[in-house]
Amino acid sequence: MLELKQISKIFSGPQGPVRVLSESCLSVKPGEFVAVHGPSGCGKSTMLLIAGGLLAPGKGKVLIDGQDPYKMAPNQRCGFRAGKLGFVFQQFHLVPYLTVLENVLTIATVNRIENPSRRAKELISHFSLDHRMNHLPSQLSTGERQRVALARALFNNPKLILADEPTGNLDEKNAAMVFEYLAEFTANGGAVLVVTHDVKAAKYAHRTVHLKDGKVVQES
Amino acid sequence: MRIWRFVLKEILYRKLGFLLGVISIAAAVGALVGAFTMLKAHDIHTEGILEEASAQIEATMADLNEDMRKATLRLGFNVVILPAEQDLGDWYTEDYGTKCMPEDYVHKLAQSTIVTVKHLLPSLQQKIKWPETKRTIILVGTRGEVPNMHSSPVQPLIQPVPEGTIVLGHELHQSLELSEGDSVRLMGTEFTVHKCHEERGSKDDITAWIHLSQAQKLLDKEGQINAILALECACAWADVDKVRSEIMTILPDTQVVEKGGQALARAEARVSAKEAQVAALEQDKQNRTWLRTSRESFASRLVVIVMAASLIWIGFLAFSNVRERRSEIGILRAIGFRAGQILAIFVSKAVVMGLLGGLVGIAAGLYTGITIGANVDQMQAGAVTLSNVADLRLAILAVVLAPFLCVVASWIPSMIAAGQDPADILQQE
Ligand SMILES: Nc1ncnc2c1ncn2[C@@H]1O[C@H](COP(=O)(O)OP(=O)(O)O)[C@@H](O)[C@H]1O
Ligand SMILES: [Mg+2]
């Protein structure tokens, strides 16, 4: 589902170039839950954005569902993301002026989806947010916010979910809940790539890898 | 979910920033509409002032005309037409002419196209010894005015003396103890006293007036007169030379003597009065024009300043809105929103802001324009109303211009928003 081949990324920082990734390889198959571990600043987010078609790698190749998003025109790449991917972030990134329902529906603006409001409501129910449907994100707890973000990420039936520290702002109970939902998604055939320094991810992941000196080190 | 949903929901969510923007664009549009309205109120007021002034001049002139008519009547005619051979020295000393000319001259003059002379009065005068009373008097034969065929008919200035009657000067009727209705004989002819004049302190006091034809008969000068008194017409009364030359071309063997200088002075005063008033009106006009120019330049400067300030302010608001919405922009772009759609969200907001601001601005501009316009010129309420200053084209312009300005002002921030790299935003965790 996702293949990162020999990915290198060098940022030009104020004190000269910073090599973040060097010839990293990683693949995630459909139905697979992969966790990437590593200390803060090791390049996890960079790797995830590259995998998500949001940041072009300096060298190497990215294939999502067999297609290289960086060979597409920018607008085509947008459509590609809207069709195939789901994103979850530590900061939730909910749209503050939209209700829970509208946040989940957001992608319907750019992607055709059958019966969008029914699907959105089903997801809201699934994440036990029925009573929060018409609330604004600011009225929710952090756990609820991340569940809304998960619902939004699932709304377009993605093939791959990319999660960047999804439990970073959550307590243990909510963190476990998030990993359970992600595991459930892979059980239904979806692929998940989580980058995190949360060691509990290993409990849910099929595979955990480490990012060290810009390289992916296989573990279990 | 459509783009407009994002726009409206965001506006409702961040009301304050939006309201500040609306107020700002309303101020710009308000300044523009207000300036136009105020200038229009000024024009309406100017029109009113000048109309009033013109009407006043006309009324004053009408009054003066009437005064003039009366005054001239009392003072006598302005020119006397005498036969050419009349010795002026004699005429001045005797106060009447000794030479005669045909009475027909009067008709010749009356039928000519002469327009400078409006009133013509033929007369035959002679100093005689009143045989029945042994008094020396001046006998004047007159027959009232001969209307000028070519000017508008005017009320006769002199009441004609009916045939068979006599009008007596003050000294005569006093000393002869005669009063109106009495009979008196003059050179063997019986006359009824038609009128007794008040004292005038002039030769009129020893003058007796009878009808011209009877005077001609009594003095044995049938068909003859020795003077034509002419009252000049209103359009040329000031120019004696013109009157004189006109008369001389029609009646070459006559001479024209100016008389009644006092009336002339009056007439000239009237001319200068009119000139003064016209000059004052002209001055008024110039003042109003000057005022208009200075108000216009003030208004245009104000409009430019307010507009510039408003644009900068809206740009600033848009910029801070974009900063505030970084997270939103990042996630929307990640989810698959195209840069153009992000641009559309921000531009649509500017359009909504502009439309609303434009409408508020038009209302505020009309209100302040009318109020200021009326106050500055101290116009009575109702002189400037919505219906006579409101300009549909201006309103349309404002409604189109305001969103346009708003989009222009927030264009750069909107482009920044659309051009933001989602990776930059999403990596900052
Ligand atoms: N746009 C950028 N320009 C320069 N340096 C960057 C940029 N993005 C990330 N980096 C640097 O790359 C390194 C890896 O960052 P990141 O992938 O966010 O790490 P992690 O998510 O593992 O904490 C950090 O040292 C960071 O400072
Ligand atoms: Mg990170």
XYZ file of C-alpha atoms and ligand atoms in Angstrom:
677
model
C 0.000 0.000 0.000
C 2.805 2.400 0.950
C 6.353 2.078 -0.198
C 9.155 4.452 0.710
C 12.270 3.649 -1.289
C 15.671 5.110 -0.413
C 14.162 8.334 0.873
C 16.576 11.153 1.635
C 15.641 14.584 2.865
C 17.964 17.464 3.580
C 16.625 20.722 5.015
C 18.589 23.883 4.541
C 18.674 25.291 8.054
C 20.198 28.576 9.224
C 23.414 26.716 10.206
C 23.734 24.985 6.871
C 22.008 21.877 5.534
C 20.406 19.429 7.971
C 20.233 15.852 6.828
C 17.047 14.406 8.330
C 16.495 11.212 6.338
C 19.091 9.255 4.451
C 18.081 6.375 2.225
C 15.247 5.251 4.462
C 13.085 2.408 3.286
C 9.727 1.384 4.632
C 6.657 -0.387 3.361
C 3.190 -0.816 4.779
C 0.918 -3.470 3.324
C -2.880 -3.364 3.296
C -4.185 -4.529 6.647
C -0.884 -3.719 8.314
C -0.328 -1.457 11.303
C 3.199 -0.065 11.340
C 4.565 2.124 14.119
C 7.682 4.253 13.688
C 9.512 5.055 16.883
C 12.196 7.546 17.508
C 13.178 10.448 19.719
C 11.933 13.933 19.145
C 13.570 15.661 16.206
C 14.741 12.475 14.499
C 12.610 13.060 11.411
C 9.407 11.160 12.114
C 7.078 13.969 11.040
C 9.202 14.565 7.979
C 8.882 10.956 6.995
C 5.121 10.968 7.530
C 4.617 14.098 5.405
C 6.721 12.601 2.656
C 4.619 9.445 2.855
C 1.460 11.577 2.740
C 2.278 13.354 -0.509
C 2.770 16.634 1.304
C 6.531 16.991 1.220
C 8.660 15.958 -1.700
C 11.690 13.863 -0.728
C 15.101 15.027 -1.857
C 15.943 11.599 -3.198
C 14.082 8.296 -3.433
C 10.654 7.218 -4.454
C 7.242 7.187 -2.809
C 4.534 4.835 -3.983
C 1.049 4.955 -2.569
C -1.238 2.248 -3.914
C 1.309 1.897 -6.675
C 1.304 5.573 -7.669
C 3.961 8.220 -7.122
C 2.163 11.347 -5.869
C 5.192 13.539 -6.601
C 4.900 12.767 -10.296
C 1.427 14.311 -10.320
C 0.424 17.928 -10.918
C -0.299 19.737 -7.625
C -4.092 19.738 -8.053
C -4.089 16.089 -9.069
C -2.054 15.310 -5.962
C -4.720 17.071 -3.860
C -7.396 14.869 -5.400
C -5.231 11.849 -4.806
C -4.886 12.637 -1.096
C -8.621 13.295 -0.819
C -9.342 9.907 -2.358
C -6.807 7.606 -0.760
C -5.458 9.044 2.466
C -6.552 9.911 5.969
C -4.529 12.091 8.337
C -4.457 12.306 12.116
C -2.242 14.758 13.997
C -1.234 15.396 17.553
C -2.869 18.839 17.446
C -6.100 17.383 15.992
C -6.340 20.298 13.506
C -10.095 20.475 13.700
C -11.688 23.461 12.012
C -12.709 25.535 15.031
C -15.840 27.149 13.564
C -17.349 23.917 12.260
C -19.396 21.536 14.360
C -18.330 17.943 14.908
C -20.607 16.843 12.085
C -19.285 19.506 9.721
C -15.685 18.699 10.591
C -16.284 15.067 9.706
C -17.998 16.180 6.485
C -15.166 18.508 5.449
C -13.730 16.222 2.809
C -17.095 16.077 1.061
C -16.258 19.562 -0.251
C -13.455 18.153 -2.379
C -14.362 14.504 -2.797
C -17.492 12.831 -4.055
C -18.910 10.606 -1.356
C -22.143 8.616 -1.445
C -24.723 9.927 0.967
C -22.221 11.986 2.950
C -24.296 12.972 5.965
C -25.440 9.432 6.621
C -21.859 8.208 6.515
C -20.735 11.068 8.752
C -23.414 10.273 11.311
C -22.539 6.583 11.281
C -18.913 7.435 12.003
C -19.898 9.834 14.754
C -21.965 7.073 16.307
C -19.121 4.642 15.920
C -16.839 6.979 17.857
C -19.528 7.516 20.515
C -19.897 11.196 19.739
C -23.651 11.300 19.004
C -24.328 13.737 21.814
C -21.505 15.975 20.494
C -22.618 16.121 16.873
C -23.510 19.814 16.851
C -20.817 20.974 19.233
C -17.806 23.023 18.292
C -14.331 21.498 18.858
C -13.686 23.955 21.680
C -16.546 22.378 23.622
C -14.968 18.901 23.499
C -12.404 17.119 25.619
C -9.079 16.281 23.975
C -10.024 12.607 23.709
C -13.253 13.553 21.958
C -11.373 15.888 19.641
C -9.017 13.155 18.545
C -11.993 10.862 17.930
C -13.502 13.530 15.708
C -10.185 13.709 13.854
C -10.250 9.920 13.437
C -13.826 10.036 12.172
C -12.805 12.738 9.696
C -9.810 10.661 8.558
C -12.051 7.655 7.963
C -14.826 9.562 6.253
C -13.542 9.115 2.679
C -12.846 5.379 3.130
C -9.089 5.827 2.814
C -6.700 3.042 2.010
C -3.983 4.418 4.243
C -4.126 6.382 7.479
C -1.091 8.422 8.428
C -0.976 9.412 12.099
C 1.600 11.787 13.587
C 1.792 11.419 17.375
C -1.970 10.826 17.579
C -1.796 10.159 21.292
C 0.639 12.949 22.156
C -1.986 15.088 23.816
C -4.101 12.307 25.317
C -4.279 10.513 28.635
C -3.634 6.768 28.733
C -7.229 5.731 28.439
C -7.880 7.890 25.409
C -4.545 6.965 23.868
C -5.454 3.295 24.118
C -8.822 4.039 22.554
C -7.154 5.727 19.562
C -4.801 2.812 18.980
C -7.742 0.414 19.238
C -9.636 2.299 16.564
C -6.570 2.280 14.323
C -6.128 -1.443 14.891
C -9.789 -1.935 14.004
C -9.199 -0.038 10.755
C -6.355 -2.390 9.802
C -8.514 -5.364 10.757
C -10.877 -4.189 8.013
C -8.079 -4.132 5.461
C -6.757 -0.609 5.857
C -3.103 0.293 6.220
C -1.850 2.424 9.109
C 1.443 4.218 9.573
C 1.856 5.794 12.999
C 4.900 7.838 13.872
C 5.172 8.242 17.618
C 7.440 8.071 20.584
C 4.595 6.472 22.562
C 5.886 2.982 23.354
C 2.348 1.694 23.877
C 1.872 1.802 20.108
C 3.977 -1.360 19.923
C 1.182 -3.225 21.695
C -1.205 -2.580 18.770
C 1.197 -2.487 15.844
C 2.012 -5.464 13.710
C 5.427 -4.008 13.195
C 7.440 -1.383 14.986
C 10.491 0.203 13.397
C 13.023 2.692 14.729
C 14.295 5.770 13.079
C 17.957 6.245 13.881
C 20.363 8.672 12.264
C 17.937 9.152 9.441
C 17.672 5.477 8.727
C 14.890 2.974 9.394
C 16.024 0.186 11.641
C 13.795 -2.901 11.638
C 12.910 -4.253 15.077
C 10.158 -6.768 15.435
C -20.411 21.121 2.229
C -19.804 24.023 -0.016
C -17.175 26.720 0.208
C -19.722 29.380 1.247
C -20.502 27.321 4.352
C -16.895 27.695 5.464
C -17.068 31.420 4.724
C -20.292 32.150 6.608
C -19.525 29.864 9.536
C -16.123 31.442 9.974
C -17.618 34.943 9.824
C -20.087 34.031 12.554
C -17.351 32.390 14.594
C -14.993 35.388 14.413
C -17.542 38.168 14.471
C -15.327 40.884 15.867
C -12.693 40.819 13.151
C -15.372 40.675 10.526
C -17.289 43.570 12.061
C -14.132 45.655 12.238
C -13.639 44.998 8.552
C -17.232 45.863 7.748
C -16.979 49.090 9.739
C -13.762 49.958 7.993
C -15.140 49.440 4.495
C -18.353 51.170 5.554
C -16.269 54.152 6.620
C -14.547 54.253 3.240
C -17.775 53.923 1.276
C -19.500 56.244 3.728
C -16.851 58.904 3.197
C -17.234 58.591 -0.549
C -21.030 58.615 -0.574
C -21.111 61.253 2.156
C -18.796 63.529 0.197
C -20.880 63.172 -2.948
C -24.078 63.738 -1.016
C -22.696 66.764 0.758
C -21.550 68.277 -2.531
C -24.934 67.574 -4.031
C -26.626 69.224 -1.057
C -24.291 72.147 -1.634
C -25.374 72.373 -5.266
C -29.018 72.241 -4.319
C -28.458 74.986 -1.798
C -26.526 77.072 -4.308
C -29.343 76.732 -6.803
C -31.773 77.849 -4.118
C -29.682 80.866 -3.118
C -29.165 82.037 -6.684
C -32.791 81.538 -7.610
C -33.868 83.510 -4.599
C -31.392 86.261 -5.370
C -32.559 86.471 -8.992
C -36.170 86.599 -7.902
C -35.294 89.333 -5.433
C -33.541 91.372 -8.094
C -36.526 91.020 -10.312
C -38.898 92.065 -7.565
C -36.730 95.062 -6.683
C -36.497 96.043 -10.317
C -40.252 95.809 -10.700
C -40.641 98.077 -7.665
C -38.086 100.495 -9.030
C -39.790 100.500 -12.418
C -43.053 101.455 -10.845
C -41.341 104.122 -8.726
C -39.647 105.395 -11.822
C -42.882 105.623 -13.718
C -44.488 107.595 -10.962
C -41.467 109.778 -10.386
C -41.065 110.592 -14.019
C -44.714 111.431 -14.250
C -44.361 113.966 -11.481
C -41.127 115.387 -12.724
C -42.069 115.868 -16.336
C -40.844 114.396 -19.538
C -37.335 113.628 -20.319
C -37.004 115.227 -23.709
C -38.798 117.963 -25.555
C -38.953 117.962 -29.321
C -39.043 121.456 -30.758
C -39.069 122.827 -34.273
C -35.583 123.250 -35.609
C -35.908 127.002 -35.992
C -37.001 127.482 -32.404
C -34.508 129.679 -30.640
C -33.519 127.836 -27.522
C -32.661 131.023 -25.716
C -36.235 132.200 -26.155
C -37.517 128.790 -25.222
C -35.602 128.774 -21.997
C -36.533 132.303 -21.016
C -40.142 132.092 -22.053
C -40.508 128.471 -21.043
C -42.528 127.747 -24.110
C -41.903 127.764 -27.819
C -42.869 130.426 -30.288
C -42.245 128.398 -33.437
C -44.612 125.745 -34.619
C -44.514 122.398 -36.390
C -47.288 120.238 -37.802
C -49.251 118.157 -35.323
C -48.755 115.316 -37.761
C -45.173 114.971 -36.517
C -46.486 113.262 -33.467
C -48.128 110.559 -35.559
C -45.030 110.181 -37.665
C -43.049 109.561 -34.560
C -45.664 107.277 -33.077
C -45.831 105.096 -36.173
C -42.114 104.789 -36.628
C -40.287 101.755 -35.353
C -38.712 103.899 -32.704
C -38.570 101.937 -29.524
C -36.686 104.246 -27.272
C -39.630 106.583 -26.913
C -42.654 105.174 -25.270
C -44.815 108.129 -24.411
C -45.472 111.110 -26.662
C -47.341 114.187 -25.676
C -47.978 116.910 -28.267
C -48.694 120.355 -26.950
C -49.286 123.883 -28.033
C -48.260 126.477 -25.485
C -48.433 130.213 -25.515
C -48.239 132.994 -22.998
C -51.424 134.957 -23.372
C -53.355 137.692 -21.719
C -56.598 136.136 -20.445
C -58.921 138.765 -21.778
C -61.763 138.000 -19.349
C -59.599 138.179 -16.209
C -56.786 140.457 -17.384
C -54.282 137.908 -16.206
C -51.164 136.707 -17.990
C -51.209 132.981 -18.145
C -49.628 130.157 -20.019
C -52.182 128.365 -22.074
C -51.378 124.780 -22.864
C -53.260 122.725 -25.358
C -52.820 119.069 -24.762
C -54.605 115.968 -25.756
C -53.043 113.271 -23.700
C -50.653 110.726 -24.843
C -50.220 109.425 -28.339
C -49.493 105.721 -27.967
C -46.430 104.402 -29.661
C -47.623 101.786 -32.133
C -44.575 99.646 -31.709
C -44.321 99.210 -28.035
C -46.625 97.489 -25.698
C -49.631 99.547 -24.763
C -49.023 101.402 -21.554
C -51.480 103.164 -19.363
C -51.634 106.826 -20.492
C -49.398 108.873 -18.288
C -51.266 112.079 -18.590
C -54.955 112.298 -18.113
C -56.176 114.062 -21.228
C -58.115 117.235 -20.720
C -61.571 116.588 -22.161
C -62.853 119.074 -24.730
C -64.830 121.910 -23.193
C -63.023 121.691 -19.903
C -60.119 123.505 -18.378
C -57.519 122.545 -15.794
C -56.149 125.364 -13.701
C -52.876 125.869 -11.875
C -52.920 126.648 -8.198
C -52.431 130.413 -8.382
C -55.126 130.777 -11.020
C -57.942 128.937 -9.305
C -57.038 130.492 -5.968
C -57.086 134.071 -7.147
C -60.105 133.602 -9.388
C -61.879 131.703 -6.649
C -62.752 128.852 -8.944
C -63.243 125.233 -8.044
C -63.996 122.058 -9.924
C -67.320 122.151 -11.788
C -67.443 125.969 -12.037
C -67.808 127.632 -15.396
C -65.341 130.142 -16.723
C -64.909 131.987 -20.021
C -61.620 132.042 -21.866
C -61.275 134.108 -25.033
C -65.019 133.966 -25.478
C -65.346 130.227 -25.090
C -67.141 128.648 -22.163
C -65.134 126.035 -20.166
C -66.000 123.913 -17.187
C -63.259 123.654 -14.570
C -62.186 120.004 -14.761
C -59.447 120.039 -12.180
C -57.630 122.422 -9.868
C -53.984 121.576 -9.274
C -52.215 121.750 -5.971
C -49.449 124.275 -5.590
C -46.337 123.209 -7.491
C -44.177 126.258 -7.072
C -43.526 126.489 -10.795
C -44.984 128.096 -13.875
C -47.568 125.332 -13.680
C -49.264 127.476 -11.038
C -50.176 130.069 -13.650
C -50.939 127.586 -16.387
C -54.307 126.664 -17.796
C -54.685 123.417 -19.736
C -57.328 122.871 -22.350
C -57.781 120.328 -25.122
C -55.264 120.689 -27.936
C -57.803 121.209 -30.696
C -59.537 123.998 -28.761
C -56.217 125.662 -28.044
C -55.334 125.490 -31.730
C -58.655 127.138 -32.550
C -58.374 129.833 -29.873
C -54.780 130.655 -30.778
C -55.533 130.409 -34.483
C -52.927 127.683 -35.034
C -54.918 124.821 -36.390
C -52.945 121.623 -37.024
C -49.956 123.155 -35.320
C -48.042 122.347 -32.171
C -44.859 123.750 -30.768
C -43.548 120.924 -28.662
C -43.704 117.222 -28.312
C -42.861 115.926 -24.897
C -41.448 112.450 -24.956
C -40.911 110.066 -22.134
C -38.192 107.648 -22.956
C -38.795 104.029 -22.808
C -37.365 101.844 -20.124
C -34.682 100.242 -22.198
C -32.938 103.396 -23.295
C -33.802 105.981 -20.727
C -30.237 106.280 -19.682
C -28.904 107.079 -23.093
C -30.108 110.513 -24.141
C -27.920 110.672 -27.204
C -29.466 107.529 -28.571
C -32.970 108.882 -28.123
C -31.960 112.143 -29.702
C -30.424 110.574 -32.767
C -33.376 108.272 -33.253
C -35.837 111.137 -33.157
C -33.718 113.279 -35.449
C -33.695 110.633 -38.147
C -37.483 110.565 -38.231
C -38.089 114.274 -37.794
C -35.085 115.983 -39.361
C -36.296 119.560 -38.961
C -36.638 119.352 -35.229
C -34.358 119.661 -32.268
C -34.353 117.566 -29.149
C -33.798 119.144 -25.778
C -33.081 117.143 -22.673
C -35.392 117.843 -19.818
C -36.115 116.499 -16.408
C -32.545 115.732 -15.404
C -33.767 114.592 -12.050
C -35.736 111.764 -13.584
C -32.706 110.838 -15.548
C -30.650 110.719 -12.421
C -33.246 108.458 -10.925
C -33.093 106.238 -13.939
C -29.363 106.107 -13.758
C -29.546 105.286 -10.096
C -31.841 102.489 -11.035
C -29.363 101.182 -13.562
C -26.586 101.217 -11.071
C -28.869 99.604 -8.510
C -29.500 96.793 -10.915
C -25.860 96.584 -11.826
C -24.934 96.425 -8.172
C -27.437 93.693 -7.555
C -26.315 91.725 -10.570
C -22.737 92.145 -9.428
C -23.725 90.947 -5.971
C -25.383 87.942 -7.542
C -22.245 87.298 -9.555
C -20.211 87.601 -6.371
C -22.576 85.156 -4.688
C -22.100 82.743 -7.539
C -18.348 83.073 -7.328
C -18.400 82.572 -3.577
C -20.482 79.468 -3.948
C -18.183 78.163 -6.664
C -15.157 78.846 -4.524
C -16.821 77.184 -1.546
C -17.727 74.237 -3.714
C -14.158 73.891 -4.948
C -12.725 74.024 -1.460
C -15.310 71.588 -0.148
C -14.642 69.325 -3.092
C -10.924 69.279 -2.483
C -11.450 68.724 1.236
C -13.898 65.920 0.540
C -11.659 64.280 -2.025
C -8.682 64.441 0.321
C -10.776 63.018 3.131
C -12.090 60.249 0.894
C -8.605 59.325 -0.261
C -7.248 59.258 3.291
C -10.176 57.279 4.681
C -10.005 54.857 1.772
C -6.286 54.327 2.131
C -6.618 53.824 5.882
C -9.507 51.461 5.331
C -7.624 49.414 2.764
C -4.579 49.129 4.997
C -6.757 48.171 7.941
C -8.641 45.543 5.941
C -5.357 44.171 4.658
C -4.111 43.963 8.214
C -7.303 42.241 9.376
C -7.088 39.759 6.512
C -3.467 39.101 7.304
C -4.153 38.375 10.954
C -7.112 36.222 9.906
C -4.788 34.163 7.736
C -2.325 33.735 10.613
C -5.114 32.715 12.926
C -6.250 30.090 10.445
C -2.919 28.452 9.739
C -3.903 25.163 11.334
C -7.130 25.126 9.373
C -5.323 25.862 6.126
C -2.797 23.085 6.855
C -5.378 20.396 7.512
C -7.645 21.424 4.642
C -4.744 21.306 2.224
C -3.662 17.891 3.626
C -7.175 16.555 3.261
C -7.130 17.560 -0.396
C -8.321 21.163 -0.705
C -6.623 22.840 -3.656
C -4.820 26.144 -3.272
C -7.542 27.791 -5.391
C -10.196 26.620 -2.963
C -8.350 28.138 -0.030
C -8.065 31.376 -2.025
C -11.793 31.199 -2.738
C -12.590 30.909 0.963
C -10.649 34.073 1.782
C -11.751 36.065 -1.254
C -15.395 35.149 -0.659
C -15.084 36.424 2.861
C -13.720 39.715 1.510
C -16.649 39.943 -0.922
C -19.185 39.379 1.854
C -17.398 41.924 4.015
C -17.338 44.427 1.164
C -20.986 43.971 0.285
C -22.131 44.419 3.842
C -19.744 47.313 4.424
C -20.870 48.891 1.164
C -24.533 48.787 2.140
C -23.869 50.132 5.622
C -21.565 52.734 4.088
C -24.202 53.957 1.651
C -26.724 54.377 4.448
C -24.201 56.091 6.724
C -22.877 58.244 3.883
C -26.333 59.431 2.862
C -27.253 60.173 6.454
C -24.091 62.105 7.285
C -23.973 63.770 3.886
C -27.509 65.072 4.286
C -26.994 66.108 7.896
C -23.641 67.783 7.343
C -24.754 69.257 4.040
C -27.817 70.793 5.680
C -25.992 71.986 8.797
C -22.996 73.506 7.074
C -25.241 75.556 4.842
C -27.875 76.199 7.492
C -30.600 74.955 5.272
C -34.072 74.541 6.565
C -35.082 70.955 7.170
C -36.535 69.329 4.119
C -34.489 71.346 1.627
C -32.152 68.392 1.217
C -33.996 65.095 1.240
C -33.060 61.546 0.515
C -34.944 61.684 -2.760
C -33.118 64.695 -4.167
C -29.594 63.677 -3.191
C -29.701 59.883 -3.409
C -28.025 58.776 -6.583
C -28.773 55.276 -7.838
C -25.605 55.157 -9.919
C -23.543 56.133 -6.909
C -25.229 53.407 -4.861
C -24.524 50.814 -7.524
C -20.955 52.020 -7.769
C -20.571 51.730 -4.005
C -22.081 48.247 -3.927
C -19.677 47.107 -6.647
C -16.717 49.138 -5.477
C -16.783 48.067 -1.826
C -16.336 44.303 -2.408
C -13.774 45.090 -5.073
C -11.747 47.265 -2.699
C -12.106 44.672 0.020
C -10.806 41.938 -2.277
C -7.940 44.151 -3.395
C -7.029 44.957 0.211
C -7.088 41.323 1.313
C -5.624 39.952 -1.891
C -2.069 39.591 -0.692
C -3.013 37.876 2.609
C -5.371 35.593 0.668
C -2.589 34.681 -1.727
C -0.308 33.998 1.215
C -3.005 31.734 2.663
C -3.431 29.859 -0.599
C 0.303 29.544 -1.106
C 1.068 28.220 2.335
C 2.821 24.886 2.400
C 0.783 22.447 4.505
C 3.948 20.559 5.373
C 5.330 23.677 7.072
C 2.203 24.001 9.180
C 1.732 20.349 10.018
C 5.330 19.723 11.024
C 5.237 22.325 13.768
C 4.235 20.026 16.583
N 11.203 22.998 7.102
C 12.264 22.730 7.802
N 13.403 23.444 7.644
C 14.507 23.164 8.342
N 14.596 22.188 9.220
C 13.507 21.408 9.437
C 12.299 21.657 8.734
N 11.390 20.740 9.148
C 12.017 19.969 10.063
N 13.283 20.348 10.224
C 14.250 19.732 11.107
O 14.307 18.355 10.809
C 14.449 17.609 11.969
C 13.355 16.568 12.047
O 12.129 17.152 12.278
P 10.767 16.359 12.492
O 10.593 15.463 11.318
O 9.669 17.272 12.805
O 11.146 15.503 13.788
P 10.196 14.673 14.731
O 8.833 14.708 14.156
O 10.809 13.326 14.753
O 10.262 15.319 16.058
C 14.438 18.558 13.139
O 15.739 18.796 13.583
C 13.844 19.825 12.551
O 14.405 20.935 13.176
Mg 7.059 15.454 14.954
